[in-house]
PDB file of C-alpha atoms in Angstrom:
ATOM      1  CA  UNK A   1     123.289  21.508 200.978  1.00 53.00           C
ATOM      2  CA  UNK A   2     120.759  19.978 199.852  1.00 58.00           C
ATOM      3  CA  UNK A   3     120.905  16.081 199.276  1.00 74.00           C
ATOM      4  CA  UNK A   4     120.745  14.320 195.757  1.00 90.00           C
ATOM      5  CA  UNK A   5     117.868  13.531 196.097  1.00 91.00           C
ATOM      6  CA  UNK A   6     116.412  16.786 195.718  1.00 93.00           C
ATOM      7  CA  UNK A   7     118.863  18.271 193.373  1.00 94.00           C
ATOM      8  CA  UNK A   8     117.672  15.284 190.971  1.00 94.00           C
ATOM      9  CA  UNK A   9     114.474  16.710 191.430  1.00 95.00           C
ATOM     10  CA  UNK A  10     115.297  19.646 190.989  1.00 94.00           C
ATOM     11  CA  UNK A  11     116.951  19.093 188.028  1.00 95.00           C
ATOM     12  CA  UNK A  12     113.922  17.346 186.471  1.00 95.00           C
ATOM     13  CA  UNK A  13     111.999  20.402 187.159  1.00 95.00           C
ATOM     14  CA  UNK A  14     114.936  22.410 185.037  1.00 93.00           C
ATOM     15  CA  UNK A  15     114.284  19.939 182.090  1.00 94.00           C
ATOM     16  CA  UNK A  16     110.362  20.013 182.221  1.00 95.00           C
ATOM     17  CA  UNK A  17     110.591  24.118 181.987  1.00 93.00           C
ATOM     18  CA  UNK A  18     112.781  23.539 178.897  1.00 91.00           C
ATOM     19  CA  UNK A  19     110.355  21.237 176.909  1.00 92.00           C
ATOM     20  CA  UNK A  20     107.711  23.703 177.663  1.00 91.00           C
ATOM     21  CA  UNK A  21     110.346  26.813 176.859  1.00 88.00           C
ATOM     22  CA  UNK A  22     111.058  25.549 173.147  1.00 84.00           C
ATOM     23  CA  UNK A  23     107.694  24.312 172.868  1.00 85.00           C
ATOM     24  CA  UNK A  24     106.831  27.439 172.999  1.00 82.00           C
ATOM     25  CA  UNK A  25     109.490  28.556 170.542  1.00 77.00           C
ATOM     26  CA  UNK A  26     108.327  25.617 168.345  1.00 72.00           C
ATOM     27  CA  UNK A  27     104.927  27.587 168.647  1.00 66.00           C
ATOM     28  CA  UNK A  28     106.584  31.309 167.866  1.00 62.00           C
ATOM     29  CA  UNK A  29     108.190  29.800 164.908  1.00 60.00           C
ATOM     30  CA  UNK A  30     104.533  28.134 163.758  1.00 53.00           C
ATOM     31  CA  UNK A  31     103.452  32.038 163.908  1.00 52.00           C
ATOM     32  CA  UNK A  32     106.534  32.857 161.396  1.00 56.00           C
ATOM     33  CA  UNK A  33     106.370  29.634 158.634  1.00 56.00           C
ATOM     34  CA  UNK A  34     107.475  31.807 156.392  1.00 66.00           C
ATOM     35  CA  UNK A  35     111.249  31.798 157.133  1.00 79.00           C
ATOM     36  CA  UNK A  36     113.802  30.307 155.189  1.00 87.00           C
ATOM     37  CA  UNK A  37     116.267  29.637 158.420  1.00 91.00           C
ATOM     38  CA  UNK A  38     116.417  27.473 160.560  1.00 88.00           C
ATOM     39  CA  UNK A  39     117.139  28.830 164.651  1.00 85.00           C
ATOM     40  CA  UNK A  40     120.292  27.551 164.361  1.00 92.00           C
ATOM     41  CA  UNK A  41     121.264  29.820 161.272  1.00 95.00           C
ATOM     42  CA  UNK A  42     119.259  32.625 163.415  1.00 93.00           C
ATOM     43  CA  UNK A  43     121.785  31.831 166.502  1.00 94.00           C
ATOM     44  CA  UNK A  44     124.302  32.547 163.982  1.00 97.00           C
ATOM     45  CA  UNK A  45     123.373  35.987 161.991  1.00 97.00           C
ATOM     46  CA  UNK A  46     122.421  36.814 165.481  1.00 96.00           C
ATOM     47  CA  UNK A  47     126.017  36.466 166.887  1.00 97.00           C
ATOM     48  CA  UNK A  48     127.767  37.901 163.404  1.00 98.00           C
ATOM     49  CA  UNK A  49     125.421  41.055 164.020  1.00 98.00           C
ATOM     50  CA  UNK A  50     125.542  41.485 167.926  1.00 96.00           C
ATOM     51  CA  UNK A  51     129.236  40.726 167.795  1.00 95.00           C
ATOM     52  CA  UNK A  52     130.582  41.795 164.444  1.00 92.00           C
ATOM     53  CA  UNK A  53     133.737  39.899 162.316  1.00 94.00           C
ATOM     54  CA  UNK A  54     134.745  37.188 164.188  1.00 95.00           C
ATOM     55  CA  UNK A  55     136.354  33.753 163.187  1.00 95.00           C
ATOM     56  CA  UNK A  56     134.341  30.705 162.706  1.00 95.00           C
ATOM     57  CA  UNK A  57     136.851  28.787 165.729  1.00 94.00           C
ATOM     58  CA  UNK A  58     135.284  31.793 167.691  1.00 96.00           C
ATOM     59  CA  UNK A  59     132.207  31.372 166.572  1.00 97.00           C
ATOM     60  CA  UNK A  60     131.527  28.071 166.539  1.00 97.00           C
ATOM     61  CA  UNK A  61     132.893  28.181 170.138  1.00 97.00           C
ATOM     62  CA  UNK A  62     130.269  31.077 171.920  1.00 97.00           C
ATOM     63  CA  UNK A  63     127.563  29.146 170.293  1.00 97.00           C
ATOM     64  CA  UNK A  64     128.500  26.202 171.178  1.00 97.00           C
ATOM     65  CA  UNK A  65     128.356  24.353 167.585  1.00 97.00           C
ATOM     66  CA  UNK A  66     129.982  21.461 165.588  1.00 97.00           C
ATOM     67  CA  UNK A  67     132.568  23.152 163.018  1.00 95.00           C
ATOM     68  CA  UNK A  68     131.707  21.052 160.511  1.00 97.00           C
ATOM     69  CA  UNK A  69     127.877  21.355 161.040  1.00 98.00           C
ATOM     70  CA  UNK A  70     128.798  25.760 161.385  1.00 98.00           C
ATOM     71  CA  UNK A  71     130.778  25.122 158.183  1.00 97.00           C
ATOM     72  CA  UNK A  72     127.888  24.046 156.102  1.00 98.00           C
ATOM     73  CA  UNK A  73     125.887  26.749 157.329  1.00 98.00           C
ATOM     74  CA  UNK A  74     128.414  29.862 157.016  1.00 98.00           C
ATOM     75  CA  UNK A  75     128.798  27.866 153.033  1.00 98.00           C
ATOM     76  CA  UNK A  76     124.792  28.214 152.069  1.00 98.00           C
ATOM     77  CA  UNK A  77     125.109  31.779 153.933  1.00 98.00           C
ATOM     78  CA  UNK A  78     128.182  32.574 151.889  1.00 98.00           C
ATOM     79  CA  UNK A  79     125.973  31.400 148.161  1.00 98.00           C
ATOM     80  CA  UNK A  80     123.247  33.964 149.305  1.00 98.00           C
ATOM     81  CA  UNK A  81     124.933  36.700 149.800  1.00 98.00           C
ATOM     82  CA  UNK A  82     124.592  37.038 153.630  1.00 99.00           C
ATOM     83  CA  UNK A  83     128.158  37.146 154.821  1.00 98.00           C
ATOM     84  CA  UNK A  84     132.011  38.032 153.752  1.00 98.00           C
ATOM     85  CA  UNK A  85     135.609  36.640 154.398  1.00 96.00           C
ATOM     86  CA  UNK A  86     138.523  38.229 154.852  1.00 93.00           C
ATOM     87  CA  UNK A  87     142.230  37.098 155.279  1.00 89.00           C
ATOM     88  CA  UNK A  88     143.801  37.922 159.169  1.00 81.00           C
ATOM     89  CA  UNK A  89     146.320  40.727 157.879  1.00 84.00           C
ATOM     90  CA  UNK A  90     148.257  39.594 160.944  1.00 83.00           C
ATOM     91  CA  UNK A  91     148.079  35.953 160.737  1.00 81.00           C
ATOM     92  CA  UNK A  92     146.983  34.654 156.508  1.00 77.00           C
ATOM     93  CA  UNK A  93     145.833  31.233 158.865  1.00 80.00           C
ATOM     94  CA  UNK A  94     143.084  32.964 159.745  1.00 86.00           C
ATOM     95  CA  UNK A  95     139.537  34.232 158.403  1.00 92.00           C
ATOM     96  CA  UNK A  96     136.933  36.628 159.683  1.00 96.00           C
ATOM     97  CA  UNK A  97     133.536  36.399 158.639  1.00 98.00           C
ATOM     98  CA  UNK A  98     131.394  38.532 158.590  1.00 98.00           C
ATOM     99  CA  UNK A  99     128.001  39.981 157.728  1.00 98.00           C
ATOM    100  CA  UNK A 100     127.276  41.752 154.501  1.00 98.00           C
ATOM    101  CA  UNK A 101     124.822  44.954 153.878  1.00 98.00           C
ATOM    102  CA  UNK A 102     122.399  41.957 152.108  1.00 98.00           C
ATOM    103  CA  UNK A 103     123.054  39.231 155.572  1.00 98.00           C
ATOM    104  CA  UNK A 104     122.014  42.813 158.494  1.00 98.00           C
ATOM    105  CA  UNK A 105     119.314  43.637 156.605  1.00 98.00           C
ATOM    106  CA  UNK A 106     117.941  40.372 156.952  1.00 97.00           C
ATOM    107  CA  UNK A 107     118.731  39.547 160.094  1.00 96.00           C
ATOM    108  CA  UNK A 108     116.847  42.614 160.804  1.00 96.00           C
ATOM    109  CA  UNK A 109     114.112  41.844 158.990  1.00 94.00           C
ATOM    110  CA  UNK A 110     113.828  38.167 160.971  1.00 92.00           C
ATOM    111  CA  UNK A 111     114.691  40.017 163.754  1.00 92.00           C
ATOM    112  CA  UNK A 112     111.317  42.207 163.895  1.00 92.00           C
ATOM    113  CA  UNK A 113     109.222  39.748 162.885  1.00 87.00           C
ATOM    114  CA  UNK A 114     110.458  37.529 165.827  1.00 86.00           C
ATOM    115  CA  UNK A 115     108.990  40.433 168.512  1.00 90.00           C
ATOM    116  CA  UNK A 116     105.961  41.077 166.633  1.00 89.00           C
ATOM    117  CA  UNK A 117     105.748  37.808 167.176  1.00 85.00           C
ATOM    118  CA  UNK A 118     106.184  38.138 170.798  1.00 88.00           C
ATOM    119  CA  UNK A 119     104.983  41.412 171.451  1.00 91.00           C
ATOM    120  CA  UNK A 120     101.512  39.741 170.244  1.00 89.00           C
ATOM    121  CA  UNK A 121     101.912  36.913 172.617  1.00 87.00           C
ATOM    122  CA  UNK A 122     103.284  39.088 175.510  1.00 92.00           C
ATOM    123  CA  UNK A 123     100.038  41.813 174.633  1.00 94.00           C
ATOM    124  CA  UNK A 124      98.306  38.620 176.316  1.00 94.00           C
ATOM    125  CA  UNK A 125      99.562  39.441 179.579  1.00 96.00           C
ATOM    126  CA  UNK A 126      98.901  42.183 181.808  1.00 97.00           C
ATOM    127  CA  UNK A 127     101.990  44.844 182.653  1.00 97.00           C
ATOM    128  CA  UNK A 128     102.079  43.412 185.809  1.00 98.00           C
ATOM    129  CA  UNK A 129     102.205  40.129 184.821  1.00 97.00           C
ATOM    130  CA  UNK A 130     105.107  40.698 181.045  1.00 97.00           C
ATOM    131  CA  UNK A 131     107.255  42.969 184.308  1.00 97.00           C
ATOM    132  CA  UNK A 132     107.115  39.361 186.836  1.00 98.00           C
ATOM    133  CA  UNK A 133     107.534  38.221 183.409  1.00 96.00           C
ATOM    134  CA  UNK A 134     110.964  39.693 182.118  1.00 96.00           C
ATOM    135  CA  UNK A 135     112.061  39.772 185.936  1.00 97.00           C
ATOM    136  CA  UNK A 136     112.226  35.674 186.462  1.00 96.00           C
ATOM    137  CA  UNK A 137     113.637  36.136 183.094  1.00 94.00           C
ATOM    138  CA  UNK A 138     116.808  37.793 184.175  1.00 97.00           C
ATOM    139  CA  UNK A 139     116.866  35.836 187.784  1.00 97.00           C
ATOM    140  CA  UNK A 140     117.718  32.812 185.041  1.00 94.00           C
ATOM    141  CA  UNK A 141     119.752  34.304 183.414  1.00 94.00           C
ATOM    142  CA  UNK A 142     121.679  35.600 186.621  1.00 96.00           C
ATOM    143  CA  UNK A 143     122.065  32.160 188.589  1.00 95.00           C
ATOM    144  CA  UNK A 144     122.286  30.376 184.832  1.00 91.00           C
ATOM    145  CA  UNK A 145     125.283  32.375 184.082  1.00 88.00           C
TER     146      UNK A 145
END
């Protein structure tokens, strides 16, 4: 087992990588300044798109968001007709949230723009470097789950 100073050094390396990656993502976002959505709003749209109908409590828990903050995001989405709500048949106290057609279309456009921007950046790497990067990302995900 490693000693405390080794663990702290490794933790600092993870923090350094996090700062680098946030900067990378910020630069990616700067390449697409026309998006009217924050990164958190895009995360909410992505979760609703991939998982589908769910309660705000589940959404807040999954995305580790404050329920009040999520409520404001969802209210904004509702005003823009990106989401709809329906009451649970089993429990009237529960409300389910889902993307409308406009919400799905909006998210699809955001996703396409993000993929295009990332593809441009990946295009600067060789195929071997791209594969190395993807493999390393898979290792990070596997180890941190």
